[in-house]
Short mmCIF file of C-alpha atoms and ligand atoms in Angstrom, two decimals:
data_model
loop_
_atom_site.label_atom_id
_atom_site.label_comp_id
_atom_site.label_asym_id
_atom_site.label_seq_id
_atom_site.Cartn_x
_atom_site.Cartn_y
_atom_site.Cartn_z
CA MET A 219 83.72 27.60 167.83
CA SER A 220 81.24 30.39 168.71
CA ASP A 221 79.86 32.69 166.01
CA GLU A 222 81.92 35.41 167.56
CA GLY A 223 85.05 33.23 167.39
CA ALA A 224 84.41 32.35 163.74
CA ALA A 225 83.89 36.02 162.82
CA LEU A 226 87.11 36.97 164.57
CA ALA A 227 89.04 34.19 162.79
CA ALA A 228 87.74 35.40 159.39
CA LEU A 229 88.66 38.99 160.25
CA VAL A 230 92.20 37.93 161.20
CA ALA A 231 92.63 35.90 158.01
CA ALA A 232 91.48 38.82 155.83
CA GLY A 233 93.60 41.29 157.81
CA LEU A 234 96.75 39.15 157.50
CA ALA A 235 96.23 38.76 153.77
CA ARG A 236 95.81 42.51 153.32
CA LEU A 237 98.91 43.35 155.39
CA GLU A 238 101.01 40.76 153.58
CA ALA A 239 100.03 42.17 150.19
CA VAL A 240 101.32 45.74 150.73
CA SER A 241 104.36 46.87 148.76
CA THR A 242 104.78 50.52 149.80
CA LEU A 243 104.78 52.39 153.12
CA GLU A 244 101.63 54.28 152.05
CA GLU A 245 99.78 51.03 151.36
CA LEU A 246 100.93 49.72 154.72
CA ALA A 247 99.66 52.82 156.57
CA ALA A 248 96.25 52.46 154.91
CA ALA A 249 96.11 48.72 155.65
CA GLU A 250 97.10 49.24 159.29
CA ALA A 251 94.39 51.86 159.78
CA ALA A 252 91.78 49.58 158.21
CA VAL A 253 92.81 46.42 160.06
CA LEU A 254 94.00 47.71 163.44
CA GLY A 255 92.76 51.34 163.67
CA LYS A 256 90.06 52.88 165.85
CA ARG A 257 87.37 52.34 163.26
CA SER A 258 88.41 48.83 162.30
CA GLU A 259 86.25 45.75 162.77
CA LEU A 260 88.75 44.58 165.36
CA ALA A 261 88.07 47.74 167.39
CA SER A 262 84.31 47.03 167.31
CA HIS A 263 85.01 43.50 168.57
CA GLN A 264 87.00 45.04 171.39
CA GLN A 265 84.24 47.50 172.25
CA ALA A 266 81.68 44.64 172.22
CA LEU A 267 83.62 42.89 175.00
CA GLY A 268 82.16 45.29 177.56
CA ARG A 269 78.67 44.12 176.73
CA LEU A 270 79.45 40.43 177.29
CA PRO A 271 78.56 38.63 180.51
CA PRO A 272 81.64 38.46 182.77
CA GLU A 273 82.08 34.66 182.44
CA GLN A 274 82.44 34.95 178.62
CA ARG A 275 84.35 38.25 178.65
CA ARG A 276 87.62 36.75 179.78
CA GLU A 277 87.88 34.14 177.02
CA ALA A 278 86.60 36.55 174.38
CA GLY A 279 89.07 39.21 175.54
CA ARG A 280 91.94 36.73 175.24
CA GLN A 281 90.90 35.89 171.65
CA VAL A 282 90.64 39.56 170.62
CA ASN A 283 94.06 40.27 172.12
CA GLN A 284 95.55 37.31 170.32
CA ALA A 285 94.04 38.51 167.07
CA ARG A 286 95.45 42.03 167.60
CA GLN A 287 98.93 40.68 168.41
CA ALA A 288 98.97 38.46 165.32
CA LEU A 289 97.88 41.33 163.08
CA GLN A 290 100.33 43.80 164.67
CA ALA A 291 103.24 41.35 164.31
CA THR A 292 102.40 40.89 160.63
CA ALA A 293 102.16 44.68 160.15
CA ASP A 294 105.61 45.11 161.75
CA LYS A 295 107.11 42.42 159.52
CA ALA A 296 105.52 44.05 156.48
CA ARG A 297 107.07 47.40 157.51
CA ASP A 298 110.58 45.88 157.63
CA ARG A 299 110.07 44.13 154.31
CA VAL A 300 108.75 47.28 152.55
CA ARG A 301 111.56 49.45 153.94
CA VAL A 302 114.23 47.09 152.62
CA ALA A 303 112.54 46.94 149.21
CA GLU A 304 112.11 50.72 149.01
CA ARG A 305 115.74 51.30 149.90
CA ALA A 306 116.85 48.85 147.21
CA ARG A 307 114.61 50.60 144.68
CA ARG A 308 116.03 54.02 145.62
CA LEU A 309 119.64 52.82 145.43
CA GLN A 310 118.97 51.37 141.99
CA ALA A 311 117.36 54.61 140.80
CA GLU A 312 120.15 56.80 142.18
CA ARG A 313 122.94 54.48 141.05
CA LEU A 314 125.99 56.35 139.77
CA ASP A 315 128.82 54.23 138.44
CA LEU A 316 131.86 56.45 138.56
CA THR A 317 134.02 53.84 136.85
CA GLU A 318 131.70 53.46 133.89
CA VAL A 319 133.31 54.33 130.53
CA THR A 320 130.91 56.10 128.19
CA PRO A 321 131.98 56.39 124.56
CA GLY A 322 131.74 59.53 122.46
CA PRO A 323 132.00 63.23 123.18
CA HIS A 324 131.06 63.04 126.88
CA ARG A 325 134.64 62.75 128.17
CA GLY A 326 136.70 65.92 128.43
CA ARG A 327 139.79 66.21 126.28
CA LEU A 328 141.89 68.79 124.45
CA ASN A 329 140.23 70.56 121.55
CA LEU A 330 141.77 70.35 118.08
CA VAL A 331 144.05 73.37 118.63
CA GLY A 332 145.38 71.90 121.89
CA GLN A 333 145.96 68.52 120.24
CA THR A 334 147.75 70.18 117.31
CA ARG A 335 149.93 72.16 119.68
CA ASP A 336 150.94 68.93 121.46
CA GLU A 337 151.70 67.20 118.16
CA LEU A 338 153.82 70.12 116.93
CA GLU A 339 155.72 70.18 120.20
CA ASP A 340 156.33 66.44 119.82
CA VAL A 341 157.83 66.90 116.35
CA PHE A 342 160.30 69.51 117.61
CA VAL A 343 161.09 67.68 120.84
CA GLY A 344 161.94 64.73 118.58
CA MET A 345 164.41 67.04 116.78
CA GLY A 346 166.10 67.92 120.10
CA TYR A 347 164.28 71.16 120.96
CA SER A 348 163.01 72.12 124.40
CA VAL A 349 159.63 73.79 125.00
CA ALA A 350 159.35 77.24 126.63
CA GLU A 351 156.45 79.53 127.48
CA GLY A 352 156.00 83.21 128.20
CA PRO A 353 153.24 85.53 129.49
CA GLU A 354 150.25 86.55 127.36
CA VAL A 355 150.33 90.02 128.92
CA GLU A 356 153.60 91.54 127.70
CA THR A 357 155.56 94.74 127.86
CA ASP A 358 155.92 96.85 124.75
CA TRP A 359 159.67 96.28 125.07
CA HIS A 360 159.47 92.47 124.82
CA ASN A 361 156.74 92.39 122.16
CA PHE A 362 158.17 95.13 119.90
CA GLU A 363 161.17 97.15 120.99
CA ALA A 364 163.61 94.32 121.74
CA LEU A 365 162.55 92.70 118.46
CA ASN A 366 163.83 95.71 116.56
CA MET A 367 160.40 97.28 116.17
CA PRO A 368 160.80 100.65 117.90
CA VAL A 369 157.84 103.00 118.45
CA ALA A 370 156.47 104.24 115.09
CA HIS A 371 158.09 101.35 113.20
CA PRO A 372 155.77 100.74 110.23
CA ALA A 373 155.65 96.96 110.89
CA ARG A 374 153.81 97.67 114.15
CA SER A 375 150.74 98.91 112.32
CA GLY A 376 150.11 95.41 110.90
CA HIS A 377 149.59 94.03 114.39
CA ASP A 378 146.38 95.84 115.50
CA THR A 379 147.56 95.73 119.09
CA LEU A 380 145.27 95.46 122.13
CA TYR A 381 146.81 97.66 124.85
CA LEU A 382 146.04 97.28 128.55
CA ASP A 383 145.31 100.13 130.93
CA TRP A 384 148.39 99.40 133.05
CA GLY A 385 151.43 101.58 133.64
CA PRO A 386 152.37 104.41 131.22
CA PRO A 387 150.15 104.60 128.08
CA GLU A 388 150.79 101.77 125.57
CA SER A 389 153.47 100.17 127.74
CA THR A 390 151.52 96.94 128.45
CA LEU A 391 149.68 94.84 125.88
CA LEU A 392 148.27 91.46 124.98
CA ARG A 393 151.11 89.93 122.99
CA THR A 394 150.50 90.08 119.26
CA GLN A 395 153.01 87.32 118.49
CA THR A 396 154.99 84.62 120.32
CA SER A 397 158.28 86.24 119.25
CA PRO A 398 158.67 88.05 122.64
CA VAL A 399 159.22 84.62 124.19
CA GLN A 400 162.43 84.43 122.09
CA ILE A 401 163.63 87.50 123.99
CA ARG A 402 162.75 85.94 127.34
CA VAL A 403 164.45 82.64 126.43
CA MET A 404 167.64 84.42 125.29
CA GLN A 405 167.64 86.53 128.46
CA GLY A 406 167.23 83.47 130.64
CA THR A 407 169.48 80.89 128.94
CA PRO A 408 172.98 81.21 127.54
CA PRO A 409 173.45 79.70 124.02
CA PRO A 410 173.37 77.12 122.55
CA ILE A 411 169.56 77.41 122.39
CA TYR A 412 167.16 75.07 120.61
CA SER A 413 163.65 76.02 121.73
CA VAL A 414 160.05 76.10 120.57
CA MET A 415 157.55 78.43 122.22
CA PRO A 416 153.83 77.77 121.66
CA GLY A 417 151.07 80.04 122.93
CA LYS A 418 148.09 82.27 122.35
CA VAL A 419 148.36 85.68 120.71
CA TYR A 420 145.81 88.47 120.35
CA ARG A 421 145.00 91.01 117.65
CA LYS A 422 142.16 93.47 117.14
CA ASP A 423 140.78 91.50 114.20
CA THR A 424 137.24 90.81 113.02
CA PRO A 425 136.69 87.06 112.66
CA ASP A 426 136.39 85.76 109.09
CA ALA A 427 137.32 82.55 107.26
CA ARG A 428 141.04 83.19 107.77
CA HIS A 429 141.26 85.40 110.90
CA THR A 430 140.25 85.14 114.55
CA PRO A 431 141.07 87.79 117.21
CA SER A 432 142.83 85.20 119.34
CA PHE A 433 144.88 82.43 117.78
CA SER A 434 147.86 80.27 118.60
CA GLN A 435 151.37 80.42 117.26
CA ILE A 436 154.48 78.36 117.75
CA GLU A 437 157.81 80.12 117.69
CA GLY A 438 161.15 78.46 117.10
CA LEU A 439 164.60 79.73 118.03
CA VAL A 440 168.05 78.30 117.46
CA VAL A 441 171.20 80.13 118.59
CA ASP A 442 174.50 78.30 118.24
CA ARG A 443 177.92 78.68 116.65
CA GLY A 444 177.99 78.64 112.85
CA ILE A 445 174.22 78.49 112.22
CA THR A 446 173.34 79.31 108.60
CA PHE A 447 170.29 79.90 106.45
CA GLY A 448 170.80 76.35 105.14
CA ASP A 449 170.14 75.02 108.65
CA LEU A 450 166.91 77.03 108.73
CA ALA A 451 165.73 75.76 105.34
CA GLY A 452 166.57 72.16 106.25
CA THR A 453 164.74 72.47 109.56
CA ILE A 454 161.58 73.81 107.88
CA ARG A 455 161.73 70.99 105.35
CA SER A 456 162.20 68.27 107.99
CA PHE A 457 159.38 69.69 110.06
CA THR A 458 156.98 69.84 107.09
CA ALA A 459 157.69 66.24 106.09
CA ALA A 460 157.41 65.00 109.69
CA TYR A 461 154.15 66.77 110.43
CA PHE A 462 152.26 66.85 107.12
CA GLY A 463 153.76 63.79 105.45
CA PRO A 464 156.20 63.39 102.55
CA SER A 465 153.69 64.39 99.84
CA ILE A 466 153.54 67.97 101.18
CA GLN A 467 156.32 70.29 99.94
CA SER A 468 157.54 73.51 101.55
CA ARG A 469 159.13 76.56 99.98
CA LEU A 470 160.65 79.83 101.18
CA ARG A 471 159.93 83.23 99.66
CA PRO A 472 161.84 86.43 100.45
CA ALA A 473 160.01 88.59 103.00
CA TYR A 474 160.64 91.25 105.58
CA PHE A 475 160.52 90.98 109.37
CA PRO A 476 162.29 93.55 111.57
CA PHE A 477 163.81 90.90 113.86
CA THR A 478 165.36 88.67 111.19
CA GLU A 479 167.73 89.39 108.33
CA PRO A 480 167.44 87.91 105.79
CA SER A 481 163.79 86.96 106.29
CA ALA A 482 161.45 84.64 104.46
CA GLU A 483 157.87 83.45 104.47
CA PHE A 484 157.39 79.72 104.30
CA GLU A 485 154.61 78.07 102.44
CA ILE A 486 153.44 74.48 102.12
CA THR A 487 151.46 72.68 99.44
CA CYS A 488 147.76 73.42 100.02
CA THR A 489 146.42 70.21 101.52
CA ILE A 490 142.84 71.00 100.52
CA CYS A 491 143.61 70.75 96.78
CA GLN A 492 147.02 68.97 97.06
CA GLY A 493 148.58 71.88 95.15
CA GLY A 494 146.07 71.98 92.30
CA GLY A 495 144.67 75.36 93.28
CA CYS A 496 141.42 76.02 95.18
CA ARG A 497 139.53 78.81 96.95
CA THR A 498 141.37 78.35 100.25
CA CYS A 499 144.78 78.93 98.61
CA SER A 500 143.39 81.54 96.18
CA GLY A 501 144.22 79.24 93.29
CA THR A 502 148.00 79.25 93.95
CA GLY A 503 148.34 75.70 95.32
CA TRP A 504 150.40 77.08 98.25
CA ILE A 505 149.42 78.16 101.77
CA GLU A 506 151.51 80.51 103.86
CA LEU A 507 152.29 78.97 107.23
CA GLY A 508 154.58 81.55 108.83
CA GLY A 509 157.72 83.62 108.80
CA CYS A 510 161.35 82.89 109.48
CA GLY A 511 164.85 84.22 109.08
CA MET A 512 168.28 84.67 110.60
CA VAL A 513 168.10 86.42 114.00
CA HIS A 514 168.95 90.10 113.48
CA PRO A 515 172.27 91.15 115.12
CA LYS A 516 170.45 94.03 116.84
CA VAL A 517 168.11 91.53 118.53
CA LEU A 518 171.11 89.52 119.76
CA ALA A 519 172.66 92.77 121.03
CA ASN A 520 169.41 93.69 122.87
CA VAL A 521 169.73 90.53 124.98
CA GLY A 522 173.50 90.72 125.37
CA ILE A 523 174.51 87.88 123.04
CA ASP A 524 177.73 88.42 121.08
CA ALA A 525 176.80 88.31 117.37
CA GLU A 526 180.46 87.71 116.47
CA GLU A 527 180.42 84.38 118.29
CA TRP A 528 176.80 83.26 117.92
CA SER A 529 174.27 83.22 115.12
CA GLY A 530 170.80 81.83 114.91
CA PHE A 531 167.54 81.43 113.10
CA ALA A 532 163.95 81.90 114.16
CA PHE A 533 160.57 80.97 112.79
CA GLY A 534 156.97 81.46 113.83
CA PHE A 535 153.75 80.06 112.45
CA GLY A 536 150.08 79.58 113.21
CA ILE A 537 149.02 76.44 115.08
CA ASP A 538 145.42 76.95 113.95
CA ARG A 539 146.62 77.12 110.36
CA CYS A 540 148.48 73.83 110.81
CA ALA A 541 145.31 72.21 112.20
CA GLN A 542 143.42 73.63 109.23
CA MET A 543 145.90 72.19 106.72
CA ARG A 544 146.31 68.88 108.48
CA HIS A 545 142.56 68.25 108.66
CA GLY A 546 141.41 70.06 105.50
CA LEU A 547 139.22 72.72 107.19
CA SER A 548 138.12 75.38 104.74
CA ASP A 549 136.99 77.85 107.44
CA MET A 550 139.08 78.63 110.56
CA ARG A 551 136.03 79.70 112.60
CA VAL A 552 134.99 76.07 113.22
CA LEU A 553 137.95 75.94 115.62
CA LEU A 554 136.20 78.41 117.93
CA ASP A 555 132.52 77.60 117.34
CA ASN A 556 132.26 74.72 119.86
CA ASP A 557 129.89 72.85 117.56
CA ILE A 558 129.70 69.36 119.04
CA ARG A 559 129.36 67.77 115.57
CA PHE A 560 132.79 69.21 114.71
CA ILE A 561 134.46 68.74 118.10
CA SER A 562 133.44 65.10 118.42
CA GLN A 563 135.39 64.20 115.27
CA PHE A 564 138.75 64.80 116.97
N1 DAH B 168 156.07 86.97 114.69
C1 DAH B 168 155.72 86.92 113.29
C2 DAH B 168 154.24 87.18 113.12
O1 DAH B 168 153.50 86.98 114.03
C3 DAH B 168 156.08 85.56 112.71
C4 DAH B 168 157.55 85.37 112.63
C5 DAH B 168 158.26 85.78 111.52
C6 DAH B 168 158.23 84.80 113.67
C7 DAH B 168 159.60 85.61 111.41
C8 DAH B 168 159.62 84.62 113.57
C9 DAH B 168 160.28 85.03 112.43
O2 DAH B 168 160.32 84.06 114.54
O3 DAH B 168 161.63 84.85 112.32
O4 DAH B 168 153.83 87.58 112.06
#
């Protein structure tokens, strides 16, 4: 082999090795320029052809062409190989497994108040009640008037009502209680009625350990023939045992609500101290959960139900307070704080 031929063979061997070693498209571009480009050794061999005597030029030209083809073919193969590898790398990096189950707080679910609401509904559905809902924006008539709280009734002042700028002044409001849903249920369904009505209520309150300006209540309403206060007391007791467990007692204390007569407040054993007395229950061992009573005949009259034929009881209590008692929370504000360390426990 001529010196020229040997030099060309060495150049091809080095060029092939360099092209085969690349692993990215950038490395390939650099290797191609060095091995096959205008300033490559191969290009100088090609330019030297013109200076050869014609009888040698033909054979030398064939060898240079062969060398170029071999190098170009290897560069093309390297391009295919690198593209496939880069695509695989990118797919791996961008991999998103939508079926993957990740444990912990990353999956969306109901917060503690929503879970408590569902559990309370379940208890009453198990006792044969149906679940009803009403609007959070209410008329003054549904929220107060129909419930025997006419304008200027002193009980209204305890509600710190948020009125909306809609219709005549103070005719539309954010409901302050779920009791207006009783009115809507009685207007929409003839007795017998066994219903619970959960939902959010609003009051102009400053948040503290026991108050938040928006909270959830669950209302209960029974209207049937021959319903007595004994049925009400038994229902409260069954509910308390079913939801809080048999070690938690309930008791009724006389109270006043305009829409029930007689009325009572119901209390349960404080679950934080198990009745021993603590700061949350102000040392009494009891926590007030809500109000209840026999539906006032005027309320029945307001919705066109004959109080001679039908009687009923109603109750209403805080869902947040139930969550607090069930899980031993000493401050209600954790329910609204969205602190992941709290949320992830439920
Ligand atoms: N609506 C009352 C409140 O928010 C709670 C209540 C008391 C509801 C007595 C009732 C009831 O149904 O009979 O303070």
